[in-house]
Coordinates of C-alpha atoms in Angstrom, one line a residue:
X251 CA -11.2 22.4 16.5
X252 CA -9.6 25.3 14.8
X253 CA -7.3 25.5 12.0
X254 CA -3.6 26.9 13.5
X255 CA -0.8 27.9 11.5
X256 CA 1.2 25.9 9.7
X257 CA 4.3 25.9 12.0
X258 CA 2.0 25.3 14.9
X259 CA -0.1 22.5 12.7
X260 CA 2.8 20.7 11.4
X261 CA 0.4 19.0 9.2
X262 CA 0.4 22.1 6.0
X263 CA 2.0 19.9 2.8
X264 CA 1.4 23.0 0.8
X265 CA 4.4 24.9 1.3
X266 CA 7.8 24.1 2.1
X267 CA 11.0 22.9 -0.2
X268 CA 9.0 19.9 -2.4
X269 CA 12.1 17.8 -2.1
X270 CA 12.6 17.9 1.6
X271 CA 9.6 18.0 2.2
X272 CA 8.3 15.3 0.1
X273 CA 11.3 12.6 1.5
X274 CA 10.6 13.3 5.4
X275 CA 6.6 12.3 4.6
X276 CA 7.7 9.6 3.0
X277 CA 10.8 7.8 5.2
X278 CA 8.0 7.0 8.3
X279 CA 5.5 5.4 4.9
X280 CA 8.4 3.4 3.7
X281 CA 9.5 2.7 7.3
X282 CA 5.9 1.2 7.8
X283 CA 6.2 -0.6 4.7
X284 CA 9.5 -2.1 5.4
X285 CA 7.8 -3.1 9.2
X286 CA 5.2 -4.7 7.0
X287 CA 7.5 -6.6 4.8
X288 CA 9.9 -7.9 7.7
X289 CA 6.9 -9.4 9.3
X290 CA 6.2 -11.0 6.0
X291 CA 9.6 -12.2 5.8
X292 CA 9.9 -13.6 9.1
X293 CA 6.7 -15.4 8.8
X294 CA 7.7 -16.7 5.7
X295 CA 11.1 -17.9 7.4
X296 CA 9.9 -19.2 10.0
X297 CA 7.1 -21.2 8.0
X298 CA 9.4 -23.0 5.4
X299 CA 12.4 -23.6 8.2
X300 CA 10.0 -25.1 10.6
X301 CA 7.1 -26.4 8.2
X302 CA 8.6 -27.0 4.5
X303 CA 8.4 -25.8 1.4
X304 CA 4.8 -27.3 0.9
X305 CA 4.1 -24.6 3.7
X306 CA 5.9 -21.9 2.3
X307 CA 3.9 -22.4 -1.3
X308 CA 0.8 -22.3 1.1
X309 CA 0.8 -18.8 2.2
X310 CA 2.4 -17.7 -1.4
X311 CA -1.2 -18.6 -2.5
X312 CA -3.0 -17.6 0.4
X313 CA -1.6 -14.3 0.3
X314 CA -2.5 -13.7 -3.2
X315 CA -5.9 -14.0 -2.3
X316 CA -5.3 -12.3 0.3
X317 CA -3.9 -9.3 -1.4
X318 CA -7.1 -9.5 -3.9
X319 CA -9.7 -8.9 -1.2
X320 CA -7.6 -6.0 0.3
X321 CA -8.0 -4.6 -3.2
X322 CA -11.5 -4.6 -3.3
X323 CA -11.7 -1.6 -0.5
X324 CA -8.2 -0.6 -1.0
X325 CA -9.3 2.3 -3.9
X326 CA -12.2 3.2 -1.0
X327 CA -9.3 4.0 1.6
X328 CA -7.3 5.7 -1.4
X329 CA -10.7 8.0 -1.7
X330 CA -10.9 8.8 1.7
X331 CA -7.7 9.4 2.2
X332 CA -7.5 12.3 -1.1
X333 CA -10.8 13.8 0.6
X334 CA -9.5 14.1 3.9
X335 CA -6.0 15.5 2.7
X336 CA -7.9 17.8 0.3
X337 CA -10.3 19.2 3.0
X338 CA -7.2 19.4 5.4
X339 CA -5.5 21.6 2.5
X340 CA -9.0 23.4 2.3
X341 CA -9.3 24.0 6.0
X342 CA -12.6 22.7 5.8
X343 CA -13.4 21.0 9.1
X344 CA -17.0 20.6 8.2
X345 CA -16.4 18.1 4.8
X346 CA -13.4 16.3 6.8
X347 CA -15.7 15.4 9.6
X348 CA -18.7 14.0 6.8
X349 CA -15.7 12.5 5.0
X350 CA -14.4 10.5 8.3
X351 CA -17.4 9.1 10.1
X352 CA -19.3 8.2 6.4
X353 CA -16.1 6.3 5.8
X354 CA -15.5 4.7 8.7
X355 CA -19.5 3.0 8.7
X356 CA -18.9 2.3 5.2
X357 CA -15.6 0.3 6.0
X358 CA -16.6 -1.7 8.9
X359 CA -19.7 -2.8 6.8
X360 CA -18.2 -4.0 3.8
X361 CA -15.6 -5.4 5.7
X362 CA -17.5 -8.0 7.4
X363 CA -19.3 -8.4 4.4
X364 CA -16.1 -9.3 2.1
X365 CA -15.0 -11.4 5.4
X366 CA -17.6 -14.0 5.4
X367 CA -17.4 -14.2 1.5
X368 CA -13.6 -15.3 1.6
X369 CA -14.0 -17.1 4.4
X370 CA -17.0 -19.1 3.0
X371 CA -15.0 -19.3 -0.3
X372 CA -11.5 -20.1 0.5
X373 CA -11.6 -23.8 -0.8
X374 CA -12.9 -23.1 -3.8
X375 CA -10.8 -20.2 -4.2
X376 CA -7.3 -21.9 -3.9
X377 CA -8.8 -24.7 -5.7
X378 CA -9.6 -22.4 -8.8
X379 CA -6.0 -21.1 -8.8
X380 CA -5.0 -24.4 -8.9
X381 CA -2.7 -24.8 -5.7
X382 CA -0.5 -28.0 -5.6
X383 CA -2.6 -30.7 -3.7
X384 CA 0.0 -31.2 -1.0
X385 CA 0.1 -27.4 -0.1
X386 CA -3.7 -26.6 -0.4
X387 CA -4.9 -28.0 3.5
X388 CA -2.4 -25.4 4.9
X389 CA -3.2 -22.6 2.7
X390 CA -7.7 -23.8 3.7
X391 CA -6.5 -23.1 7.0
X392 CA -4.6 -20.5 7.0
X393 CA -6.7 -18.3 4.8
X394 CA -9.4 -18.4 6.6
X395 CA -8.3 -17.2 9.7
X396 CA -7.1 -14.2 7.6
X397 CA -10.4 -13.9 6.7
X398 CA -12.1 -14.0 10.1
X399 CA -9.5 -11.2 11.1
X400 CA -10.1 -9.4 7.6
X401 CA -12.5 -6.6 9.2
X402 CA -9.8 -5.8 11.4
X403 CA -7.1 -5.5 8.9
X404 CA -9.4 -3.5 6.6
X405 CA -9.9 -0.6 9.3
X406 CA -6.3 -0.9 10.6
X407 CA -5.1 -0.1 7.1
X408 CA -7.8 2.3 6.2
X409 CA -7.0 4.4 9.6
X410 CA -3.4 4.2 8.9
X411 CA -4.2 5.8 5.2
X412 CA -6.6 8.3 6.7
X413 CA -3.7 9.5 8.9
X414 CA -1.6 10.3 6.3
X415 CA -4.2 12.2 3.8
X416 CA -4.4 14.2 6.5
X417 CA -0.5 15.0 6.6
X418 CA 0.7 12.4 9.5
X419 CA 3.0 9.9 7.8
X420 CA 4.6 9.6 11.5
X421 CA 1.9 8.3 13.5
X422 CA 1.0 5.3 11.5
X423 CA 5.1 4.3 11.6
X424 CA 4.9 4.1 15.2
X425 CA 1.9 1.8 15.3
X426 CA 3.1 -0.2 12.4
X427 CA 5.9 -0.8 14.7
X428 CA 4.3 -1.9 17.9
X429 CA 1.8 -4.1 15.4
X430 CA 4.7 -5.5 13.5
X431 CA 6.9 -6.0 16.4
X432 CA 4.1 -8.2 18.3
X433 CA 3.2 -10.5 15.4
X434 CA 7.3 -11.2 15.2
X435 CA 7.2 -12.3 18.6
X436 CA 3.8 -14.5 18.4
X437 CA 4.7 -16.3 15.1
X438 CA 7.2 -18.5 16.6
X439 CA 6.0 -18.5 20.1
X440 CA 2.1 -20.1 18.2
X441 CA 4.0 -21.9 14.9
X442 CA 5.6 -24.1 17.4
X443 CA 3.9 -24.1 20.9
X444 CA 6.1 -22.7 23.5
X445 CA 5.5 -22.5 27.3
X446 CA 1.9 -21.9 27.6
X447 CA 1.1 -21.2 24.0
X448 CA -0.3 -24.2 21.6
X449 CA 1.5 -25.5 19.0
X450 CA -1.1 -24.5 15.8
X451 CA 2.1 -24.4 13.0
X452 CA 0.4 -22.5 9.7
X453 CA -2.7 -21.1 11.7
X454 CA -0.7 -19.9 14.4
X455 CA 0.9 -17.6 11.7
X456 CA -2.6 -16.2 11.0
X457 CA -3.6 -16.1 14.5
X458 CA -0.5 -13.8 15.1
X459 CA -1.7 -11.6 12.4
X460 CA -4.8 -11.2 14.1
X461 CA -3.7 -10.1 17.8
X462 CA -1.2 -8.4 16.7
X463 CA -3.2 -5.8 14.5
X464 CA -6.0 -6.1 16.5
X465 CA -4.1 -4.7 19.8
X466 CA -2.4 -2.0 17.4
X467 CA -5.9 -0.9 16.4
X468 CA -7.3 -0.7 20.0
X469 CA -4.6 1.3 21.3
X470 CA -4.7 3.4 17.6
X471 CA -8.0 4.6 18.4
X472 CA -7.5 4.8 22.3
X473 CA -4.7 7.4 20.9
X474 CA -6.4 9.2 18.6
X475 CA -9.6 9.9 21.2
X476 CA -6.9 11.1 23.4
X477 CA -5.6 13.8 20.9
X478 CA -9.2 14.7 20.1
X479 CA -8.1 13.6 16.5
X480 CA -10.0 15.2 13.4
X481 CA -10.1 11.6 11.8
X482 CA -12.3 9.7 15.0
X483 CA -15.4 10.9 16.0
X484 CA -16.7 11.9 19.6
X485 CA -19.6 10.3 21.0
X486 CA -21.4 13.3 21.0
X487 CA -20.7 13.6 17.3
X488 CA -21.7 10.2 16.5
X489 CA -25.6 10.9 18.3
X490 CA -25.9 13.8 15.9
X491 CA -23.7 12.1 13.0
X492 CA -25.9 11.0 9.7
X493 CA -23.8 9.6 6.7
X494 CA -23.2 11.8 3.8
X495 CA -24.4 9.8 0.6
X496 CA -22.6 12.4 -1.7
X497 CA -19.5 11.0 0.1
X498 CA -20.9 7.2 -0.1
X499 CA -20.8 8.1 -3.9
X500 CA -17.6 9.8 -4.3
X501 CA -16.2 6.7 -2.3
X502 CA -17.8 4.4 -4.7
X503 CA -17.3 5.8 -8.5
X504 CA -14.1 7.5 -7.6
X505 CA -12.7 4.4 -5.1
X506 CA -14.2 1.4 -7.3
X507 CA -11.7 2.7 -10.5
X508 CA -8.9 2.3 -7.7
X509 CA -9.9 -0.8 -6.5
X510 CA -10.4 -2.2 -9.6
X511 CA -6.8 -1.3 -10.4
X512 CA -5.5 -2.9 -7.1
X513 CA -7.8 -6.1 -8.2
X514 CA -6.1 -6.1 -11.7
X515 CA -3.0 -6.0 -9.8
X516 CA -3.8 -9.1 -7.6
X517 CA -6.1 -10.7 -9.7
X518 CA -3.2 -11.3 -12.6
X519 CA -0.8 -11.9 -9.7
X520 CA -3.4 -14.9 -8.8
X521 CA -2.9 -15.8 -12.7
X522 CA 0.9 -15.7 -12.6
X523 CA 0.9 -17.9 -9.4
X524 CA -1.3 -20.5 -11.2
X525 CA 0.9 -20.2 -14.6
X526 CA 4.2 -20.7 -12.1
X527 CA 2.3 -23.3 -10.1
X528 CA 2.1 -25.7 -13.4
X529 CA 5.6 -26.0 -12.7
X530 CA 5.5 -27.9 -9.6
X531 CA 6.3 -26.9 -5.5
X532 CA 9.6 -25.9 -6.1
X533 CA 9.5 -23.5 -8.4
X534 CA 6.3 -22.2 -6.7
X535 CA 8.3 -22.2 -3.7
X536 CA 11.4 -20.6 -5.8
X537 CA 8.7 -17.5 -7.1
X538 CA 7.3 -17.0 -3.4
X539 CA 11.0 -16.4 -2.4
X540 CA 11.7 -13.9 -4.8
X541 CA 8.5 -12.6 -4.0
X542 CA 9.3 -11.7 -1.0
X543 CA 12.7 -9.9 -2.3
X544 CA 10.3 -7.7 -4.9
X545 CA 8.5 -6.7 -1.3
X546 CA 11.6 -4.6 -0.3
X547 CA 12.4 -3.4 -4.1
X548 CA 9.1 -1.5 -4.6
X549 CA 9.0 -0.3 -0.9
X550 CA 10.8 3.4 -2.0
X551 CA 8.5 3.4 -4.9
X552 CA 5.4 2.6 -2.7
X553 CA 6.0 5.1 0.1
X554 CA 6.6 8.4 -2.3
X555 CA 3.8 7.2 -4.2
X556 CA 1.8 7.3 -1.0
X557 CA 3.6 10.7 -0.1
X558 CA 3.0 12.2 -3.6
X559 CA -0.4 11.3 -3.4
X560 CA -1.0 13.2 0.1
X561 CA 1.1 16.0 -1.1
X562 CA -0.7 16.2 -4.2
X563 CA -4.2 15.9 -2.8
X564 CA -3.3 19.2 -0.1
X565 CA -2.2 21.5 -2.3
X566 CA -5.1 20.6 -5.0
X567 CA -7.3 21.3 -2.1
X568 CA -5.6 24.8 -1.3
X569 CA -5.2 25.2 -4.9
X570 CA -1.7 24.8 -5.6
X571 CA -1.6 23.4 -9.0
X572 CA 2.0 24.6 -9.5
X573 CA 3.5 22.5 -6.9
X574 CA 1.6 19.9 -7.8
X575 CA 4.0 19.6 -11.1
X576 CA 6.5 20.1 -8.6
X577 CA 6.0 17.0 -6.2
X578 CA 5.5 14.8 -9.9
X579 CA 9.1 15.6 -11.0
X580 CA 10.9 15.2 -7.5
X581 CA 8.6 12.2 -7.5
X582 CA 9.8 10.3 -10.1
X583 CA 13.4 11.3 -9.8
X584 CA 13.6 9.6 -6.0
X585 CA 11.3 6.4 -7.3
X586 CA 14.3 6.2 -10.2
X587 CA 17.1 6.5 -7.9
X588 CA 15.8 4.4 -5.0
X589 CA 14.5 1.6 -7.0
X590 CA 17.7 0.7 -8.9
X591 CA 19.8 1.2 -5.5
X592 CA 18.2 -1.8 -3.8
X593 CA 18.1 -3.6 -7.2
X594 CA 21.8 -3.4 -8.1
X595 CA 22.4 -4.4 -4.1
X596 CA 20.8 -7.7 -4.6
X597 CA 21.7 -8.4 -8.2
X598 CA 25.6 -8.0 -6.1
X599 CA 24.0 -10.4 -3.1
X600 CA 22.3 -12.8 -4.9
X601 CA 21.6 -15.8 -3.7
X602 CA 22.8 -14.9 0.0
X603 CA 20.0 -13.0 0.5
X604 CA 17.3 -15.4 -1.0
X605 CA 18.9 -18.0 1.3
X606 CA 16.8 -16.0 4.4
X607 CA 13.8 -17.9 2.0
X608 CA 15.2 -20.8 1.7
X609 CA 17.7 -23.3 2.7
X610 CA 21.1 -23.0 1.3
X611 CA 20.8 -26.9 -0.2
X612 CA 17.3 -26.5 -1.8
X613 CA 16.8 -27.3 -5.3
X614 CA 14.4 -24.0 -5.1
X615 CA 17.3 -22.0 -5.0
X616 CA 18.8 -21.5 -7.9
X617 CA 15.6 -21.0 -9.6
X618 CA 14.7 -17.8 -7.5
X619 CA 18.3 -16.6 -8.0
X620 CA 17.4 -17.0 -11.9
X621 CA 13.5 -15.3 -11.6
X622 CA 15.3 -12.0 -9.5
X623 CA 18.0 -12.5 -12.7
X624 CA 15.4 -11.9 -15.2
X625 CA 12.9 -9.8 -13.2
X626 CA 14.4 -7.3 -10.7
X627 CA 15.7 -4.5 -13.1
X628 CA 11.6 -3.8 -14.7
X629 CA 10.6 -2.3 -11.1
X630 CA 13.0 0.6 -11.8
X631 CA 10.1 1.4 -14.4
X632 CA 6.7 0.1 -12.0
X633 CA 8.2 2.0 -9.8
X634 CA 8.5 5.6 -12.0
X635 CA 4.7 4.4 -12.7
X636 CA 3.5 4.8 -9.3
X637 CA 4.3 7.9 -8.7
X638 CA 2.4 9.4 -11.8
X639 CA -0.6 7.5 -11.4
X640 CA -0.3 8.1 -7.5
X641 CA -0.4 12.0 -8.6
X642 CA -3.2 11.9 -11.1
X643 CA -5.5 10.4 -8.7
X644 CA -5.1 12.7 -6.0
X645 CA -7.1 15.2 -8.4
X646 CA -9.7 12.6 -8.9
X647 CA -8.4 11.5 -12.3
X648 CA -8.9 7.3 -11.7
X649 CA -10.1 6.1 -14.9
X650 CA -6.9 6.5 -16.8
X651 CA -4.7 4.5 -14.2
X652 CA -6.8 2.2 -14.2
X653 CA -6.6 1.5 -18.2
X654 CA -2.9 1.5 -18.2
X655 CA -2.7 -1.0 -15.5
X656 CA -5.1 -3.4 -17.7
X657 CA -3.2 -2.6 -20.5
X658 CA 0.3 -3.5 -18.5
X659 CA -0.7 -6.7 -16.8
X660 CA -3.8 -8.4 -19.3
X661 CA -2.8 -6.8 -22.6
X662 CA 0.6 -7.5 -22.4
X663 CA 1.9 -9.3 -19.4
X664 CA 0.2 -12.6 -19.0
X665 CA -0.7 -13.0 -23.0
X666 CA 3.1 -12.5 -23.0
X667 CA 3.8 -15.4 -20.5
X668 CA 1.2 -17.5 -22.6
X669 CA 2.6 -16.5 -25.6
X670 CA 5.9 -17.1 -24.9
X671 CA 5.8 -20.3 -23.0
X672 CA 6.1 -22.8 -26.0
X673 CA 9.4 -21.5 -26.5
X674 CA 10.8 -20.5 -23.2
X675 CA 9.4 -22.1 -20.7
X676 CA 9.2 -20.6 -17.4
X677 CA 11.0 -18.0 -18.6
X678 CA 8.0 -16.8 -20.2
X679 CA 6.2 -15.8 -17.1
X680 CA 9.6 -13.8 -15.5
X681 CA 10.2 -12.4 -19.0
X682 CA 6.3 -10.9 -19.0
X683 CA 7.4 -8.5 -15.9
X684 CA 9.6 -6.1 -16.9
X685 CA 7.8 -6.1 -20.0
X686 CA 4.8 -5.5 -18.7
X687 CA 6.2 -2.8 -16.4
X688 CA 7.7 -0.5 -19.4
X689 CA 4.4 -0.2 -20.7
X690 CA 2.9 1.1 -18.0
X691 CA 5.1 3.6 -17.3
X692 CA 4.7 4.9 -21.1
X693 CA 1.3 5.1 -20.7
X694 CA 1.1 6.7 -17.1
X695 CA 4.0 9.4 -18.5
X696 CA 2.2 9.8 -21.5
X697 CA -1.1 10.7 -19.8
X698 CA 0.8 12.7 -17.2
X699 CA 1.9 14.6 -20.3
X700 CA -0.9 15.0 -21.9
X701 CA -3.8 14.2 -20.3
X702 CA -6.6 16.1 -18.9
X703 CA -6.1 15.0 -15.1
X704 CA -5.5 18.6 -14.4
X705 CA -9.2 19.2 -14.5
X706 CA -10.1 16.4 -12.7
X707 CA -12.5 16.7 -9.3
X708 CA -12.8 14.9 -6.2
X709 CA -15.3 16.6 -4.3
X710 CA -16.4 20.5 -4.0
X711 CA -14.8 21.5 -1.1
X712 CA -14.3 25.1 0.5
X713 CA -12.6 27.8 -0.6
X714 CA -9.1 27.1 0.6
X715 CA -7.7 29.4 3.0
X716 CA -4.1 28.2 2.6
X717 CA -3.9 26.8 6.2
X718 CA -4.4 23.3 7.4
X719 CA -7.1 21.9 9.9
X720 CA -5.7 20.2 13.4
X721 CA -6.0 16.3 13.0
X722 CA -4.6 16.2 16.5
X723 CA -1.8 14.1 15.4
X724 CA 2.2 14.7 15.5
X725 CA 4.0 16.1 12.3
X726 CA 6.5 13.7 10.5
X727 CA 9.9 14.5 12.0
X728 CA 11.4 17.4 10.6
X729 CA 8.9 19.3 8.7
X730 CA 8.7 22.1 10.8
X731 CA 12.2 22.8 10.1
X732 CA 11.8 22.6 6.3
X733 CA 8.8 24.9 6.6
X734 CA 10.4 27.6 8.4
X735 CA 13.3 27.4 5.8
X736 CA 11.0 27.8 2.8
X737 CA 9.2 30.9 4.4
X738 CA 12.7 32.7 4.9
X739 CA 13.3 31.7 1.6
X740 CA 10.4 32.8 -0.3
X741 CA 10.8 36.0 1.8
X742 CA 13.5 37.2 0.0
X743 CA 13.0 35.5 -3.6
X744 CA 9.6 36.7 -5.6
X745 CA 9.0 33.4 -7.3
X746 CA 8.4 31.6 -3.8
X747 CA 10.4 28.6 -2.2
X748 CA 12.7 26.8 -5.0
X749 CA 14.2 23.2 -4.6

């Protein structure tokens, strides 16, 4: 497979208007987040409507668990996915190939391992985290048919990363789609038994979960085969194919710092939901409604975090350090302005829009409409955060994001809540948020700033030669367009494209 040019590749995120450029990646990331997070809404609908609240607070817990053991490979898929998109900026086949299979062994077999520890685990888990009693059979049962599905969610979400390292946000949209649009149909169809499916309530949520992404995986990698994709490997490759241990490394000390951070991240998560669970089911089930409204708040700030990061890694692969600056300051400017839209939306909506969570009469409901009150307005800041940390670590800078993250959520959030809570209350733990967010954004500016991220390395890789490699995979809509308008551009102005 050759390199082609980057009108004819439609996969080069080193050139073009950053702006543009940067929002067309990222609408098909956000639209797969927002796919993700309807499916978690309508399981969550369907679980308290049909099943209670003692249901609902069931998978709040489970999927904080849940959420932890996706952190433990997550900052593995974030590793692979800055090594592919920096050999793709480097057109250099060779290290993209090592990269893809090395990862993909690695993945399946720490997947299966981390599966048969959660399964085996799950009671004790949930009974650690202190779970009401009348909630914690469901949440036994439904976590561990997460679990048994959990080596198929781990390499769904890793090849959906790996697609978009290597400059395809579009791809993984579509099969988010036809995952997400299969579970809505199973949930109901196995929650409540209808025609010839059983009736298996809280499992059948999970078992949804698990044909749904299972089938989307299948026909992923039927797909890719068929495109003669950069990111699977031919059979023929796979006889000749020996894992790269310089990659197994990189994908351990450079992923472990990242999957640490998203283990901070769930692991005080875990914390708060024990601190709000002290309070009793319906304010348990009050917190996992509004949980489910933060969901769609950080979804603009997730998927141009996840675009920044692809960006970034590219053109620190073809060497494009002054676009990388670039892509930080459109960055933040769009997680600003698309964070506080939705905010302000539901601050104006509130409680209509929790009431999708929970019934209209339930005593729950004024206490979410009270937690989004006191909580909404600090992921305007988490949000600005994400998109500097996301850009640091595309050069292989992971320790520092790491430290502010412990410093946000352990230093200051949850001694906060503890702090607090002889004098406020609950209010303590939803005051400890936006708290917790401001400092991480200071420190993520400040070492954005001043740091020396700049310096950072992934992995050697080739000399770049300014075009990108053929993954085989369809360009985000549009970017073709934006290209060709940045090369008649820079035609005529010396300094290159401007936004």
């Amino acid at each position: 497979m050759t390199a082609r040019t980057n009108t004819a590749a439609g996969r080069d995120l080193t050139t073009g208007p950053i702006g543009k450029t940067l929002l067309l990646f990222a609408l098909p990331v956000m639209g797969s987040n927002i796919l993700q997070s309807v499916n978690g809404s309508a399981n969550a609908i369907w679980v308290s409507h049909v099943l209670g609240e003692a249901a609902l607070t069931a998978i709040s817990n489970s999927n904080q668990i849940y959420f932890l053991m996706l952190g433990a490979v997550f900052g593995m898929s974030m590793a692979a996915n800055i090594m592919i998109g920096q050999a793709v900026g480097a057109a250099d086949r060779a290290l993209a190939t090592r990269v893809v299979g090395t990862a993909t062994l690695f993945f399946i077999a720490i997947s299966i391992v981390v599966g048969v520890a959660g399964f085996t685990l799950t009671p004790a888990i949930l009974g650690g985290m202190g779970t009401p009693l009348d909630a914690r059979p469901d949440a036994i049962a439904y976590l561990r048919v997460i679990f048994a599905a959990l080596p198929v969610l781990y390499f769904f979400a890793f090849m959906m990363m790996a697609q978009r390292g290597a400059g395809d946000s579009r791809t993984p949209f579509l099969f988010a789609l036809g995952a997400v649009g299969l579970e809505v149909t199973l949930n109901p169809l196995l929650i409540i038994g209808v025609g010839p499916f059983p009736q298996l309530e809280i499992v059948g949520s999970a078992t949804a979960t698990l044909i749904a992404q299972s089938t989307a995986l299948t026909v992923m990698l039927v797909h890719l085969y068929r495109k003669k994709s950069l990111l699977v490997l031919t059979p023929a490759e796979w006889r000749t194919f020996r894992p790269d241990f310089t990659v197994v490394r990189t994908l351990i000390f450079k992923g472990l710092p990242m999957a640490f951070q998203m283990m901070v991240v769930s692991l005080a998560a875990v914390t708060m939901m024990s601190l709000v669970n002290g309070y009793g089911s319906q304010t348990a089930a009050a917190y996992g409604a509004a949980v489910q409204v933060w969901t769609y708040v950080q979804m603009p700030a997730m998927a141009l975090g996840a675009a920044v990061s692809s960006m970034a890694a590219q053109n620190v692969g073809a060497g494009r350090m002054d676009r990388v600056d670039q892509i930080a300051r459109v960055g933040v400017l769009y997680a600003f302005l698309f964070s506080a839209g939705p905010i302000a939306l539901i601050y104006w909506l509130d409680p209509i829009i929790l009431q999708a969570f929970l019934p209209a009469g339930s005593p729950s409901l004024p206490i979410a409409v009270h937690i989004n009150e006191v909580v909404l307005w600090g992921f305007v800041p988490f949000g600005m955060a994400f998109i500097f940390n996301g850009l640091v670590r595309a050069t292989g800078a992971v320790w520092p994001p790491l430290l502010a993250m412990v410093i946000a959520l352990w230093v200051v959030r949850i001694p906060l809540a503890n702090a607090l809570t002889p004098m406020l209350g609950a209010d303590a733990i939803w005051v400890s948020f936006p708290a917790g967010s401001v400092v991480m954004v200071l420190l993520a500016a400040g070492y954005y700033l001043w740091g020396g991220w700049r310096t950072a390395k992934m992995l050697p890789t080739a000399t770049p030669h300014g075009e990108a490699l053929d993954t085989g995979m369809g360009p985000p809509a549009g970017v073709e367009e934006t290209e060709a308008a940045a090369e008649a551009l820079s035609r005529t102005s010396p300094s290159g494209p401007r936004r």
